[in-house]
Tab-separated table of N, CA and C in Angstrom:
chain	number	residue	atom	x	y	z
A	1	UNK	N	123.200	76.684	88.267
A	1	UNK	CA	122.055	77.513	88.559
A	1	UNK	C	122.214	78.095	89.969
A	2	UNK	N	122.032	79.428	90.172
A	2	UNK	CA	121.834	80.302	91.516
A	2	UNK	C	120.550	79.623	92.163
A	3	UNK	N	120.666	79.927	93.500
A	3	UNK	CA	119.236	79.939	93.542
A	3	UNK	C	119.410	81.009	95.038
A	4	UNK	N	118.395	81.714	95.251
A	4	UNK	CA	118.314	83.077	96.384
A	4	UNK	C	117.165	82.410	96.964
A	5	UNK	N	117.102	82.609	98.617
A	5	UNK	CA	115.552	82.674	99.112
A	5	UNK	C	115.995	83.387	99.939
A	6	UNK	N	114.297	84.299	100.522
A	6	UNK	CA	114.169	85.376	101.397
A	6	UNK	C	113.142	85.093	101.932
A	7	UNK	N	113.416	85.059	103.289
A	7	UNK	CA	112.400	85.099	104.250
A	7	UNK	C	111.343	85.972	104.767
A	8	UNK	N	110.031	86.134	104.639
A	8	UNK	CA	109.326	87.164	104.958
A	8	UNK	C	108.255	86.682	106.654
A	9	UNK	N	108.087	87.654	107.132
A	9	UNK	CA	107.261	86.715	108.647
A	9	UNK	C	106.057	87.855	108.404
A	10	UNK	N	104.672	87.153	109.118
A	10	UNK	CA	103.524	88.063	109.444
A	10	UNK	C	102.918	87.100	110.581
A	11	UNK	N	101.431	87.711	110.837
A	11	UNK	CA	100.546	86.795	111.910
A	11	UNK	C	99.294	87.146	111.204
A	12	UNK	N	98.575	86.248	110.724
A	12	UNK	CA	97.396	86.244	110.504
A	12	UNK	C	96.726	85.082	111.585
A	13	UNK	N	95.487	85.117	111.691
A	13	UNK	CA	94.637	84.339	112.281
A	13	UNK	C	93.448	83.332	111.596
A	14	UNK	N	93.093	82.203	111.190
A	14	UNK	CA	92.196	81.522	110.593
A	14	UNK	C	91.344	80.277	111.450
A	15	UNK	N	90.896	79.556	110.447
A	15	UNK	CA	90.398	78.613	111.039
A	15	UNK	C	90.128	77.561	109.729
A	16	UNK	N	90.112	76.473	109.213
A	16	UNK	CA	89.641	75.358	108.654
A	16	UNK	C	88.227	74.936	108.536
A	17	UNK	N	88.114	75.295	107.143
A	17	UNK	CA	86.450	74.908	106.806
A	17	UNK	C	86.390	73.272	106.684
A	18	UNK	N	85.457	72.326	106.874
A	18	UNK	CA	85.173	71.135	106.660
A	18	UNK	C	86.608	70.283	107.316
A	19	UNK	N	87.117	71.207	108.441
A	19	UNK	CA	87.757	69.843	109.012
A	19	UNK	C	87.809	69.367	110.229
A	20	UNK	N	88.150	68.602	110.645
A	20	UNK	CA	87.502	68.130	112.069
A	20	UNK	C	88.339	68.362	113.353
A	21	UNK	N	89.627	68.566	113.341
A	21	UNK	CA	90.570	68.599	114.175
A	21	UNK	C	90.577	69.959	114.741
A	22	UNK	N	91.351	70.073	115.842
A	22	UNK	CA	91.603	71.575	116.791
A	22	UNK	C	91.260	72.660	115.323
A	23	UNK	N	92.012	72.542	114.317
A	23	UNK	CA	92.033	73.695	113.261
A	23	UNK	C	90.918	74.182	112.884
A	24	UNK	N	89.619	73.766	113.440
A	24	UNK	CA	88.521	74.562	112.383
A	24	UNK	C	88.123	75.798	113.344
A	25	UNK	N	88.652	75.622	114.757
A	25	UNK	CA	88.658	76.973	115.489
A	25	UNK	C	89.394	77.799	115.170
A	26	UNK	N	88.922	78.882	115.326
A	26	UNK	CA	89.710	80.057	115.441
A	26	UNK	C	90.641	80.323	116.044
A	27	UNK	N	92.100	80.581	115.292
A	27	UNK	CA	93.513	80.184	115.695
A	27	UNK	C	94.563	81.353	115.333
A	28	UNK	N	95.463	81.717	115.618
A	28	UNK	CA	96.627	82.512	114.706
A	28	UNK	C	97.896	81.900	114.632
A	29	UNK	N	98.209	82.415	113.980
A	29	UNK	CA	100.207	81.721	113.304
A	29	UNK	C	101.181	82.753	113.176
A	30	UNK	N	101.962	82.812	113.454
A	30	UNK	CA	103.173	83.508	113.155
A	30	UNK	C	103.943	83.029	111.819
A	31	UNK	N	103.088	83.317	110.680
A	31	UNK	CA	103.987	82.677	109.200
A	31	UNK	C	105.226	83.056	108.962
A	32	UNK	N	105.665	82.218	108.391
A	32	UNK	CA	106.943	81.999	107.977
A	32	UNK	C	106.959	81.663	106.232
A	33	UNK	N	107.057	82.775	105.172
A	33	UNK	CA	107.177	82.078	104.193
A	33	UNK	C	108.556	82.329	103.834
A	34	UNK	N	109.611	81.269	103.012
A	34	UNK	CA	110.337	81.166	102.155
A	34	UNK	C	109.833	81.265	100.414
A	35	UNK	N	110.494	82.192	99.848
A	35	UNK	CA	110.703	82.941	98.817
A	35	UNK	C	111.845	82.289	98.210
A	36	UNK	N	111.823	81.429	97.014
A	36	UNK	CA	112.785	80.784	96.344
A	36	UNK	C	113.319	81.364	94.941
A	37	UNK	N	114.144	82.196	94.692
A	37	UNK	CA	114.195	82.248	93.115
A	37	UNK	C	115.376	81.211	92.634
A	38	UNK	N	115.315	81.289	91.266
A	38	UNK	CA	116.670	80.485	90.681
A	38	UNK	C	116.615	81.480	89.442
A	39	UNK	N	117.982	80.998	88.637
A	39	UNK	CA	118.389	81.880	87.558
A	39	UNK	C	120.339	81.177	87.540
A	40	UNK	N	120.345	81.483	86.204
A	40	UNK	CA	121.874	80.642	85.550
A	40	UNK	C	122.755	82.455	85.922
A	41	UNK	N	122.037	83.366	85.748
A	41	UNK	CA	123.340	84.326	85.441
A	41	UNK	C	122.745	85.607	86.526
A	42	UNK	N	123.998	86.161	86.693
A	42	UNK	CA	124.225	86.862	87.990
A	42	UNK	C	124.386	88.544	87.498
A	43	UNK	N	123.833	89.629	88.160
A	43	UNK	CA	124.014	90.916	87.272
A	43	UNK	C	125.262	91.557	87.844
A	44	UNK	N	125.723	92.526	87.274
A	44	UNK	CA	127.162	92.922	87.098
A	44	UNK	C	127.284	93.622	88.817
A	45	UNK	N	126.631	93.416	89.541
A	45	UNK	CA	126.575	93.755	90.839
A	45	UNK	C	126.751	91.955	91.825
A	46	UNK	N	126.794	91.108	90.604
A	46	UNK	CA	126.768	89.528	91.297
A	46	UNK	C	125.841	89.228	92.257
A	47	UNK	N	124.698	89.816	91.299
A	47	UNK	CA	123.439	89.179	92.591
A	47	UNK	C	122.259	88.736	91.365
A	48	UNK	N	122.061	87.701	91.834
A	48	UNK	CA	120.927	87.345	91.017
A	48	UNK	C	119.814	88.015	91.155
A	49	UNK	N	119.109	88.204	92.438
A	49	UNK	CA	117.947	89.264	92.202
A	49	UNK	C	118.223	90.173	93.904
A	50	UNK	N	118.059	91.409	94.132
A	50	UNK	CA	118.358	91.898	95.655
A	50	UNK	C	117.637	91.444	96.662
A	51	UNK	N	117.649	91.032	97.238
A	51	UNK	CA	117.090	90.508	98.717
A	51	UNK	C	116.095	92.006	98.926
A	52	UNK	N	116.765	92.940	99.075
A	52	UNK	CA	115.805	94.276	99.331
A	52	UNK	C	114.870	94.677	98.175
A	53	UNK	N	114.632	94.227	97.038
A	53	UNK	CA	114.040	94.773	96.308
A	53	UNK	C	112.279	93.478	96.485
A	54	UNK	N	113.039	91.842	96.796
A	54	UNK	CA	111.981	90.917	96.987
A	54	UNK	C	111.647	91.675	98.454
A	55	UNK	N	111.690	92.288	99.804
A	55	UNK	CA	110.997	92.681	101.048
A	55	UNK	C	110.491	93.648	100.457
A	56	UNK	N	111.013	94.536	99.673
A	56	UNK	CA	109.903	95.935	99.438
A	56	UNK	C	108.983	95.604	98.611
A	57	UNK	N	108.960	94.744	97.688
A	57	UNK	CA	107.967	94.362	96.990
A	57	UNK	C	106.553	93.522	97.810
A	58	UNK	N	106.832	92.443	98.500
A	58	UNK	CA	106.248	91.715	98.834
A	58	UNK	C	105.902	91.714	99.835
A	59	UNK	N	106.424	92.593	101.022
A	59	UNK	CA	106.246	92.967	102.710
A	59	UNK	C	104.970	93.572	102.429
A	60	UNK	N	105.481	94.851	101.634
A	60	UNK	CA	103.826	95.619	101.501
A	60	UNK	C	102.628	95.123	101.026
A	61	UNK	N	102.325	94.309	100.056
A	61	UNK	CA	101.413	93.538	100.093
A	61	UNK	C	100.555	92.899	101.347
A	62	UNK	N	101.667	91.723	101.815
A	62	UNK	CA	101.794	91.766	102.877
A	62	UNK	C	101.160	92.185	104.172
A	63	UNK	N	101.504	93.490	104.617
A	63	UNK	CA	101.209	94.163	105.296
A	63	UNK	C	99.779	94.877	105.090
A	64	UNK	N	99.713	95.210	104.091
A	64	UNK	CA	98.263	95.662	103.547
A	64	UNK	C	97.065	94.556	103.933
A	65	UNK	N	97.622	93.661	103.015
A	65	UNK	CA	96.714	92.370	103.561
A	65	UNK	C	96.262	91.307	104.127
A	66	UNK	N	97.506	91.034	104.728
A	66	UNK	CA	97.436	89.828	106.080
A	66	UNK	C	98.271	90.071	107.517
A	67	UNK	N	98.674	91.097	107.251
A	67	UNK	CA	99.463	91.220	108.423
A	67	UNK	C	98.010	91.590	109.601
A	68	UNK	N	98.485	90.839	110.802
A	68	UNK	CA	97.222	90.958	112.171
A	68	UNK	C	95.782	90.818	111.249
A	69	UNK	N	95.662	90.109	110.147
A	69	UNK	CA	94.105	90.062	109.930
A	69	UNK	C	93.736	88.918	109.907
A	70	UNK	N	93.205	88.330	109.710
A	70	UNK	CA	91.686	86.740	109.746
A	70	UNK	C	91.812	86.325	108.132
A	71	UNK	N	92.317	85.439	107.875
A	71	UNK	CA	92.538	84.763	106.336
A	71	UNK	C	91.065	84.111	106.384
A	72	UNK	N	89.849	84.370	105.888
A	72	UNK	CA	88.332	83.534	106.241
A	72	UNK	C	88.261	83.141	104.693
A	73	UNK	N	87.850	81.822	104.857
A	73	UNK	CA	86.925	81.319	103.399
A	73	UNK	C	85.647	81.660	103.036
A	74	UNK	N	85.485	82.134	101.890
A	74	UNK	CA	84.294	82.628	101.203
A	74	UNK	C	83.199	81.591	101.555
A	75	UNK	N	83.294	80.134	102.189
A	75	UNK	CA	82.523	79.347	102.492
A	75	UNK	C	81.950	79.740	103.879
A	76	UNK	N	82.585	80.496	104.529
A	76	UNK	CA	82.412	80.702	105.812
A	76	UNK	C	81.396	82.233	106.126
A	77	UNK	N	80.501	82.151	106.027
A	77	UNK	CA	79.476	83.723	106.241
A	77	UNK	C	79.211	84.007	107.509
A	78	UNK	N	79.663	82.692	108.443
A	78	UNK	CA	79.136	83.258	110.303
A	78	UNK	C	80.646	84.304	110.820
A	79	UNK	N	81.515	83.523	110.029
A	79	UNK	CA	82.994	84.309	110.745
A	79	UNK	C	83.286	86.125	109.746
A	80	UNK	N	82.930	85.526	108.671
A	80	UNK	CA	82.712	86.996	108.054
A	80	UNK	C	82.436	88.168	108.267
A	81	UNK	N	80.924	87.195	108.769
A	81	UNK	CA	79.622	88.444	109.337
A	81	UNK	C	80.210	89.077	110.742
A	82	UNK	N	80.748	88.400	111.408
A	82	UNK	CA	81.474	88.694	112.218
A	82	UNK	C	82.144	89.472	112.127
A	83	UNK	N	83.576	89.414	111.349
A	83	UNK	CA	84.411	90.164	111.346
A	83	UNK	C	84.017	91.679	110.550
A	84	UNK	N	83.336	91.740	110.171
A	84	UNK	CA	82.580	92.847	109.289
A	84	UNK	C	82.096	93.708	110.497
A	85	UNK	N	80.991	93.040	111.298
A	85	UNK	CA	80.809	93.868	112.699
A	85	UNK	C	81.503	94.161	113.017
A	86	UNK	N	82.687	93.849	113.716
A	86	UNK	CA	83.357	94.016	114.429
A	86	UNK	C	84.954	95.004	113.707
A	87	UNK	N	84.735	95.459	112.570
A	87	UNK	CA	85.492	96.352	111.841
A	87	UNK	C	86.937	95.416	112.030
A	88	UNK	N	86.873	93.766	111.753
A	88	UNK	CA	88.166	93.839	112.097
A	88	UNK	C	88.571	93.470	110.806
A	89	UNK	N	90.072	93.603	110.479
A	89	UNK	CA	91.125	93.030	109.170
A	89	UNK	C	90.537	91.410	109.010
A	90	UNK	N	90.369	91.788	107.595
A	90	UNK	CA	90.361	90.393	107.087
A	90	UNK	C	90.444	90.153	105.876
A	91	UNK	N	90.873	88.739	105.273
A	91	UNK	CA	90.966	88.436	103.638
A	91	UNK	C	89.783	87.164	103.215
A	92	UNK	N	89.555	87.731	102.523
A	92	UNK	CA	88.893	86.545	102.024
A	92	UNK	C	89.275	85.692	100.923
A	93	UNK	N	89.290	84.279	101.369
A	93	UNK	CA	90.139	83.178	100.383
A	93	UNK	C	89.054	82.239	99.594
A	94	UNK	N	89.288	82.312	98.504
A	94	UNK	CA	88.218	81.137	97.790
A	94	UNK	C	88.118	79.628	97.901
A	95	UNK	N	88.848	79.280	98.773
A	95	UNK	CA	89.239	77.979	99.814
A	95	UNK	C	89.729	77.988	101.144
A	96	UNK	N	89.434	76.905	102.093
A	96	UNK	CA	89.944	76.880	103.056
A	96	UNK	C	91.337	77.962	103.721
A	97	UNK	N	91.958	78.303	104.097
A	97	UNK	CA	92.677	79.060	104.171
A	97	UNK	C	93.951	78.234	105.112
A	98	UNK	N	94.402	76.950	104.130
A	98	UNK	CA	95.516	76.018	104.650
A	98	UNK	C	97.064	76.541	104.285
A	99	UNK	N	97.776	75.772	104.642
A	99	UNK	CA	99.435	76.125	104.278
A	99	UNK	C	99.671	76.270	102.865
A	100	UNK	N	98.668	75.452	102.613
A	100	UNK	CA	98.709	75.099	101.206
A	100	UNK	C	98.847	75.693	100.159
A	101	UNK	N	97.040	76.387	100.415
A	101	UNK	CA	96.796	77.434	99.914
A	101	UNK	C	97.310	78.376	100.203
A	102	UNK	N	97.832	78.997	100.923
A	102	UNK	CA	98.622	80.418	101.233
A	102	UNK	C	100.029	80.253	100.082
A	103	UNK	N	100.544	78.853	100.696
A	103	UNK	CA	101.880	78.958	99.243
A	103	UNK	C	101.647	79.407	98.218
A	104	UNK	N	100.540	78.391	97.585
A	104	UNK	CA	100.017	78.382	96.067
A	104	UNK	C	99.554	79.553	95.577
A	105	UNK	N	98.869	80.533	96.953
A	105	UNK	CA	98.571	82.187	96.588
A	105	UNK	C	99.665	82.973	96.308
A	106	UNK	N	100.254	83.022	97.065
A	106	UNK	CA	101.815	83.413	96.996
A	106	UNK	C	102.730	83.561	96.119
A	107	UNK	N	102.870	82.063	95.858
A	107	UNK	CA	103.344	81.802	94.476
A	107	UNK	C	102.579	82.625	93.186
A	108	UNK	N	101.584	82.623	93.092
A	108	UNK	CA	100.975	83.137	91.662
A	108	UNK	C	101.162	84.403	91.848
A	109	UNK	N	100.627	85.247	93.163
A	109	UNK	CA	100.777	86.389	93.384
A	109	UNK	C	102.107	86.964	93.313
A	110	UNK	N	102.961	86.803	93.681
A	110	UNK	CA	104.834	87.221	93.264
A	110	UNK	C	104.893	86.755	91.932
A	111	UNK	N	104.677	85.301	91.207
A	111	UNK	CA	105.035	85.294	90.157
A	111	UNK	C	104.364	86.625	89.044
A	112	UNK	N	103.117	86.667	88.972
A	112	UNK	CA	102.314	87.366	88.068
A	112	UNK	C	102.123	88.554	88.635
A	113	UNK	N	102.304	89.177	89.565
A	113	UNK	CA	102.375	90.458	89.549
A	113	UNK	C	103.593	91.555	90.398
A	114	UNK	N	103.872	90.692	91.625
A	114	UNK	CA	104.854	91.533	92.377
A	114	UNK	C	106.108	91.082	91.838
A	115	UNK	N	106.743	90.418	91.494
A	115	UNK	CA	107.881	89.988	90.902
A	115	UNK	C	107.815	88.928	89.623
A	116	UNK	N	107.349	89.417	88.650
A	116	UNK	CA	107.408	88.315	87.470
A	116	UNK	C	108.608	88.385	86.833
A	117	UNK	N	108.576	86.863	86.795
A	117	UNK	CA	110.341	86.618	85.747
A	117	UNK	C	110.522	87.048	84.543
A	118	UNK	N	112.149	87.479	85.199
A	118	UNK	CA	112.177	88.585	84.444
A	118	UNK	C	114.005	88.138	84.270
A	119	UNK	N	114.369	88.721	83.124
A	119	UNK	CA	116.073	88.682	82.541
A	119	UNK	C	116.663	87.163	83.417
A	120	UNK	N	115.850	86.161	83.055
A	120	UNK	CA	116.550	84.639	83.568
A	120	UNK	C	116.647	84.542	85.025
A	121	UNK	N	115.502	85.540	85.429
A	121	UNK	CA	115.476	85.404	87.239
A	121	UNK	C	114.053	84.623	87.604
A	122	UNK	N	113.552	83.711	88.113
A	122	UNK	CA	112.155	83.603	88.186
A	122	UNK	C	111.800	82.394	89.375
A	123	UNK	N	111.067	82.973	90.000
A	123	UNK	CA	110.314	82.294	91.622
A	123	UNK	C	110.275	80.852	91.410
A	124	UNK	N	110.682	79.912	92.088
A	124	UNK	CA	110.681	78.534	91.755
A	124	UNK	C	110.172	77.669	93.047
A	125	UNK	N	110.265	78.142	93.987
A	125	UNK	CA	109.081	77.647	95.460
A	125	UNK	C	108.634	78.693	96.268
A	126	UNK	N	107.842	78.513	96.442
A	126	UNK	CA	107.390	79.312	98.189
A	126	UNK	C	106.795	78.273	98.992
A	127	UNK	N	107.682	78.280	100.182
A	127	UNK	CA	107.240	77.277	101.456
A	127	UNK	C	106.745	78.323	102.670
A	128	UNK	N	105.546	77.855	102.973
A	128	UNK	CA	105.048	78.675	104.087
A	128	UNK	C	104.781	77.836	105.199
A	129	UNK	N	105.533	78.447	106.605
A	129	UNK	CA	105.847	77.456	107.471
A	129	UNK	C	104.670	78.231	108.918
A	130	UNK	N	103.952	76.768	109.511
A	130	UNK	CA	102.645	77.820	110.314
A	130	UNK	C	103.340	77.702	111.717
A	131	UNK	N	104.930	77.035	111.818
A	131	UNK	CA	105.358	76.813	112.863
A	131	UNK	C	106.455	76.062	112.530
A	132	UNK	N	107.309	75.352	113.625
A	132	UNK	CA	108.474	75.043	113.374
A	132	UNK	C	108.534	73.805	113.106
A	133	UNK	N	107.625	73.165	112.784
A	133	UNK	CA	107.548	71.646	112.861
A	133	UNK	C	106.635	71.231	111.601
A	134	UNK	N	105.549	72.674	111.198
A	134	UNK	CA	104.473	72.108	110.280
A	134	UNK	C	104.915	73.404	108.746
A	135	UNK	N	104.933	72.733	107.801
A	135	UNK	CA	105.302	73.619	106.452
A	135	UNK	C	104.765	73.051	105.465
A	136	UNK	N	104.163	73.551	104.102
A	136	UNK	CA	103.784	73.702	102.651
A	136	UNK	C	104.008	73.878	102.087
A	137	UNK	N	104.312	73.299	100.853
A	137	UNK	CA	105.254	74.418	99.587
A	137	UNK	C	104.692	74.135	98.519
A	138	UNK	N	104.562	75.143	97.328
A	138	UNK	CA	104.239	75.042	96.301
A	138	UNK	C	105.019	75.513	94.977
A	139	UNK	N	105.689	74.687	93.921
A	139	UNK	CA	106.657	75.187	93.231
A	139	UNK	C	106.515	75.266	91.863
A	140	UNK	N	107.351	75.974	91.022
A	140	UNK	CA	107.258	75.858	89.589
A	140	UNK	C	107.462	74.134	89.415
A	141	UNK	N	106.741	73.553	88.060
A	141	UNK	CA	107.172	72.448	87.622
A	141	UNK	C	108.134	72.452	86.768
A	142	UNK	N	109.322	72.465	86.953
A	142	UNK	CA	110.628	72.163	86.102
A	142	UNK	C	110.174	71.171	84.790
A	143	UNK	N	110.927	71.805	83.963
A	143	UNK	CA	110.148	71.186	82.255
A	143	UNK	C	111.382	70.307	82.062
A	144	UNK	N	111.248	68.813	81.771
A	144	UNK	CA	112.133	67.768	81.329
A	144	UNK	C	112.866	68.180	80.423
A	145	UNK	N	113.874	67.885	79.951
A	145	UNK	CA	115.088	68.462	79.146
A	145	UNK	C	115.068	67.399	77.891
């Protein structure tokens, strides 16, 4: 089995609903996600899937929607209301807005719409790293043989 990953970087800014540590302030990250595919067979160009075709797909997203903006939880209406005044970029997440969750978005989002598997090529982790020391990943479950 091949397997390709591509690195994509942005900066969003958040904060942690219901938790107690430095994180429930208002913070930013320089993300780091890893982009994992796998696949048994290689196309007559010997690439399992192009490195340039996963950045043009997925940068723009991306860029549209988290790049320099505020990842806020739908639980959160003081930081919202805020950012609404204040005309600034923001997403709104139906949970906390952890490593976690950003993988697990990620993941569904490339699988099911920006890159769905396709001719024996298909996304098998995304690890999103909020720094060099702290990372998340969320992956396909490999089916027992």
């Amino acid at each position: 089995m091949y397997t390709v990953t591509k690195e994509l970087t942005w900066s969003s800014a958040h904060r942690l609903i219901g938790y107690q540590g430095l994180c429930r302030h208002l913070h930013g990250h320089d993300y780091r996600a890893l982009l994992t595919f796998t696949g048994n067979q290689l196309d007559n160009r010997s690439i399992l899937i192009d490195f340039k075709d996963i950045k043009r797909k997925c940068r723009k997203w991306i860029r549209l929607n988290w790049e320099h903006a505020t990842l806020v939880a739908k639980e959160d209406p003081t930081l919202i209301h805020f950012l609404k005044a204040e005309k600034n970029r923001h997403f709104i997440t139906e949970s906390s807005p952890t490593a976690e969750w950003i993988a697990k978005y990620l993941f569904d989002l490339i699988d099911q719409t920006l890159i769905p598997p396709d001719k024996g090529v298909a996304l098998q982790r995304v690890t999103v790293l909020e720094n060099a020391q702290s990372s998340a990943s969320y992956e396909r479950i490999r089916e027992s043989r």
